[in-house]
mmCIF file of C-alpha atoms in Angstrom:
data_model
loop_
_atom_site.group_PDB
_atom_site.id
_atom_site.type_symbol
_atom_site.label_atom_id
_atom_site.label_comp_id
_atom_site.label_asym_id
_atom_site.label_seq_id
_atom_site.Cartn_x
_atom_site.Cartn_y
_atom_site.Cartn_z
ATOM 1 C CA MET Q 202 0.000 0.000 0.000
ATOM 2 C CA LYS Q 203 1.474 3.267 -1.089
ATOM 3 C CA LEU Q 204 0.268 6.477 0.520
ATOM 4 C CA SER Q 205 1.009 10.018 -0.404
ATOM 5 C CA ARG Q 206 2.469 12.501 2.003
ATOM 6 C CA THR Q 207 -1.053 13.849 2.776
ATOM 7 C CA GLY Q 208 -2.282 10.303 3.346
ATOM 8 C CA TRP Q 209 0.492 9.591 5.855
ATOM 9 C CA ASN Q 210 -0.264 12.879 7.649
ATOM 10 C CA ASN Q 211 -3.899 11.810 7.982
ATOM 11 C CA VAL Q 212 -2.868 8.384 9.329
ATOM 12 C CA ILE Q 213 -0.604 10.003 11.918
ATOM 13 C CA ILE Q 214 -3.278 12.537 12.952
ATOM 14 C CA PHE Q 215 -5.975 9.873 13.392
ATOM 15 C CA SER Q 216 -3.665 7.506 15.270
ATOM 16 C CA VAL Q 217 -2.672 10.307 17.682
ATOM 17 C CA MET Q 218 -6.353 11.189 18.171
ATOM 18 C CA LEU Q 219 -7.188 7.534 18.906
ATOM 19 C CA PHE Q 220 -4.297 7.329 21.382
ATOM 20 C CA ILE Q 221 -5.509 10.469 23.204
ATOM 21 C CA LEU Q 222 -9.047 9.080 23.294
ATOM 22 C CA LEU Q 223 -7.725 5.792 24.737
ATOM 23 C CA ILE Q 224 -5.790 7.626 27.461
ATOM 24 C CA ASN Q 225 -8.801 9.763 28.403
ATOM 25 C CA THR Q 226 -11.187 6.815 28.684
ATOM 26 C CA THR Q 227 -8.847 4.665 30.793
ATOM 27 C CA ASN Q 228 -7.441 7.479 32.944
ATOM 28 C CA ASN Q 229 -10.242 7.416 35.544
ATOM 29 C CA LYS Q 230 -9.947 3.644 35.920
ATOM 30 C CA LEU Q 231 -6.173 3.645 36.286
ATOM 31 C CA PHE Q 232 -5.832 6.840 38.333
ATOM 32 C CA PRO Q 233 -8.994 7.725 40.279
ATOM 33 C CA ASN Q 234 -9.261 11.434 40.924
ATOM 34 C CA ASP Q 235 -9.425 13.001 44.375
ATOM 35 C CA ASP Q 236 -13.213 13.496 44.250
ATOM 36 C CA GLU Q 237 -13.770 9.740 44.125
ATOM 37 C CA LYS Q 238 -11.360 9.150 47.021
ATOM 38 C CA GLU Q 239 -13.003 11.809 49.182
ATOM 39 C CA SER Q 240 -16.519 10.519 48.600
ATOM 40 C CA ALA Q 241 -15.946 7.954 51.348
ATOM 41 C CA GLN Q 242 -14.727 10.656 53.762
ATOM 42 C CA ALA Q 243 -16.385 13.625 55.393
ATOM 43 C CA THR Q 244 -15.409 16.308 57.871
ATOM 44 C CA ILE Q 245 -17.151 16.712 61.198
ATOM 45 C CA LEU Q 246 -18.099 20.302 60.418
ATOM 46 C CA PRO Q 247 -18.605 21.998 57.054
ATOM 47 C CA ALA Q 248 -15.563 23.686 55.550
ATOM 48 C CA GLN Q 249 -14.741 27.165 56.848
ATOM 49 C CA SER Q 250 -16.931 26.743 59.953
ATOM 50 C CA VAL Q 251 -16.066 29.012 62.863
ATOM 51 C CA ILE Q 252 -16.858 27.475 66.231
ATOM 52 C CA LEU Q 253 -18.361 29.837 68.792
ATOM 53 C CA THR Q 254 -19.274 27.295 71.487
ATOM 54 C CA LEU Q 255 -18.256 23.671 71.950
ATOM 55 C CA SER Q 256 -19.854 21.842 74.868
ATOM 56 C CA MET Q 257 -19.180 18.242 75.850
ATOM 57 C CA HIS Q 258 -21.368 16.235 78.226
ATOM 58 C CA PHE Q 259 -19.707 13.038 79.424
ATOM 59 C CA PRO Q 260 -21.628 9.980 80.711
ATOM 60 C CA ASN Q 261 -20.296 10.500 84.268
ATOM 61 C CA ASN Q 262 -22.119 13.884 84.474
ATOM 62 C CA THR Q 263 -18.986 15.924 83.824
ATOM 63 C CA GLN Q 264 -19.207 18.786 81.428
ATOM 64 C CA VAL Q 265 -16.624 20.870 79.550
ATOM 65 C CA ILE Q 266 -17.598 24.010 77.661
ATOM 66 C CA PHE Q 267 -15.333 26.012 75.349
ATOM 67 C CA GLU Q 268 -16.692 29.475 74.521
ATOM 68 C CA ARG Q 269 -15.116 32.058 72.275
ATOM 69 C CA ALA Q 270 -14.251 35.193 74.252
ATOM 70 C CA GLY Q 271 -12.910 37.804 71.874
ATOM 71 C CA LEU Q 272 -9.863 36.276 70.188
ATOM 72 C CA GLY Q 273 -9.330 33.704 72.946
ATOM 73 C CA TRP Q 274 -11.311 30.954 74.622
ATOM 74 C CA GLN Q 275 -13.007 30.623 77.983
ATOM 75 C CA VAL Q 276 -13.168 27.088 79.390
ATOM 76 C CA THR Q 277 -15.810 26.120 81.934
ATOM 77 C CA THR Q 278 -15.812 22.705 83.588
ATOM 78 C CA LYS Q 279 -18.353 21.002 85.811
ATOM 79 C CA GLY Q 280 -17.553 17.865 87.786
ATOM 80 C CA VAL Q 281 -13.876 17.808 86.846
ATOM 81 C CA ILE Q 282 -10.886 20.098 87.270
ATOM 82 C CA LEU Q 283 -8.993 20.625 84.052
ATOM 83 C CA SER Q 284 -6.574 23.330 83.047
ATOM 84 C CA PHE Q 285 -5.788 24.074 79.436
ATOM 85 C CA SER Q 286 -3.239 26.295 77.806
ATOM 86 C CA ASP Q 287 -4.431 28.508 74.959
ATOM 87 C CA GLN Q 288 -2.527 26.277 72.551
ATOM 88 C CA GLN Q 289 -4.273 23.108 73.800
ATOM 89 C CA VAL Q 290 -7.687 24.721 73.406
ATOM 90 C CA GLU Q 291 -6.822 25.865 69.874
ATOM 91 C CA GLN Q 292 -5.714 22.323 68.994
ATOM 92 C CA ILE Q 293 -9.002 20.860 70.240
ATOM 93 C CA ILE Q 294 -11.016 23.430 68.264
ATOM 94 C CA LEU Q 295 -8.934 22.869 65.108
ATOM 95 C CA ALA Q 296 -9.360 19.115 65.434
ATOM 96 C CA TRP Q 297 -13.149 19.543 65.477
ATOM 97 C CA GLN Q 298 -13.039 21.902 62.489
ATOM 98 C CA GLN Q 299 -10.683 19.958 60.221
ATOM 99 C CA SER Q 300 -10.776 16.232 61.036
ATOM 100 C CA GLU Q 301 -11.929 13.909 58.270
ATOM 101 C CA GLY Q 302 -13.412 10.524 59.012
ATOM 102 C CA LEU Q 303 -14.523 7.543 56.995
ATOM 103 C CA ILE Q 304 -18.262 7.392 56.364
ATOM 104 C CA GLN Q 305 -19.765 4.280 57.958
ATOM 105 C CA ALA Q 306 -22.920 2.254 57.383
ATOM 106 C CA ASP Q 307 -26.128 3.576 58.938
ATOM 107 C CA ASN Q 308 -26.865 0.449 60.970
ATOM 108 C CA ILE Q 309 -24.379 0.943 63.824
ATOM 109 C CA ILE Q 310 -26.046 0.158 67.140
ATOM 110 C CA ILE Q 311 -24.346 1.403 70.310
ATOM 111 C CA ASP Q 312 -25.822 2.126 73.725
ATOM 112 C CA GLU Q 313 -26.632 5.841 73.803
ATOM 113 C CA GLN Q 314 -25.808 6.019 77.528
ATOM 114 C CA LEU Q 315 -22.118 5.457 76.688
ATOM 115 C CA ALA Q 316 -22.018 8.454 74.351
ATOM 116 C CA ILE Q 317 -20.242 11.718 74.912
ATOM 117 C CA LYS Q 318 -22.741 14.328 73.764
ATOM 118 C CA VAL Q 319 -21.191 17.238 71.911
ATOM 119 C CA ASN Q 320 -23.046 20.401 70.955
ATOM 120 C CA ILE Q 321 -21.394 22.922 68.629
ATOM 121 C CA ALA Q 322 -22.605 26.413 67.764
ATOM 122 C CA THR Q 323 -20.972 27.914 64.690
ATOM 123 C CA ALA Q 324 -20.930 31.462 63.382
ATOM 124 C CA GLY Q 325 -23.755 31.952 60.931
ATOM 125 C CA GLY Q 326 -25.267 28.601 61.836
ATOM 126 C CA ALA Q 327 -29.014 28.809 62.432
ATOM 127 C CA GLN Q 328 -29.019 25.831 64.759
ATOM 128 C CA HIS Q 329 -26.597 23.974 66.982
ATOM 129 C CA GLN Q 330 -25.035 20.825 65.610
ATOM 130 C CA ASN Q 331 -25.336 17.770 67.834
ATOM 131 C CA PHE Q 332 -22.946 14.842 67.859
ATOM 132 C CA MET Q 333 -22.638 11.588 69.773
ATOM 133 C CA VAL Q 334 -19.020 10.493 70.268
ATOM 134 C CA TYR Q 335 -18.156 6.886 71.103
ATOM 135 C CA PRO Q 336 -14.495 6.212 71.969
ATOM 136 C CA LEU Q 337 -13.925 2.505 71.324
ATOM 137 C CA ASN Q 338 -10.786 0.380 71.692
ATOM 138 C CA ASP Q 339 -9.930 0.371 67.989
ATOM 139 C CA GLN Q 340 -11.573 3.548 66.682
ATOM 140 C CA LEU Q 341 -13.536 6.665 67.514
ATOM 141 C CA LEU Q 342 -17.095 6.830 66.190
ATOM 142 C CA VAL Q 343 -18.874 10.147 65.736
ATOM 143 C CA TYR Q 344 -22.568 10.308 64.911
ATOM 144 C CA LYS Q 345 -23.687 13.550 63.232
ATOM 145 C CA GLN Q 346 -27.312 13.793 64.243
ATOM 146 C CA THR Q 347 -28.142 16.627 61.850
ATOM 147 C CA ASP Q 348 -26.975 14.604 58.818
ATOM 148 C CA ASN Q 349 -27.745 11.124 60.221
ATOM 149 C CA LEU Q 350 -24.154 10.173 59.384
ATOM 150 C CA TRP Q 351 -21.620 7.931 61.159
ATOM 151 C CA LEU Q 352 -17.919 8.778 60.873
ATOM 152 C CA ALA Q 353 -15.002 6.616 62.022
ATOM 153 C CA PHE Q 354 -11.674 8.091 63.115
ATOM 154 C CA PRO Q 355 -8.393 6.534 64.255
ATOM 155 C CA VAL Q 356 -8.058 6.014 68.008
ATOM 156 C CA ALA Q 357 -5.177 8.524 68.104
ATOM 157 C CA LEU Q 358 -7.610 11.323 67.256
ATOM 158 C CA THR Q 359 -9.514 10.741 70.522
ATOM 159 C CA LYS Q 360 -6.955 12.742 72.500
ATOM 160 C CA GLN Q 361 -7.213 15.606 70.019
ATOM 161 C CA LEU Q 362 -11.014 15.804 70.001
ATOM 162 C CA LEU Q 363 -11.729 15.099 73.672
ATOM 163 C CA PRO Q 364 -10.063 16.996 76.528
ATOM 164 C CA TYR Q 365 -9.410 13.938 78.684
#
């Protein structure tokens, strides 16, 4: 088969176009994009949320409340004596704002009396967000009541989210 110069140019152009089409169709299968990876993860709070009040009610009737006071934080405790540095409080607040957990199945059944009840008021939020936190031996489960969503976190995050 003898092709002219124009014929060979057409063959090269179409073969390059087919190669590009092949790469584009197999790219998502070979290299999943970040949106597909993140679909199984969610943050505790929406992005860019500013926490005004964070209150924790523990099963043993102790209570810890973090309230924004100007640029700093005021910590109120009931039933326990805890002292926090400004840096420790900021780390707890940042952990609640930025932590991402794996979305779990809806059929998790845990005794509600074992839960640490967390209530968060955010700036611009019309209502408080309620959470149930269950520290387990191998993971930390957080139930977002407003979204009816279970999130699982590594056990190491327990110390960052809970003050004791």
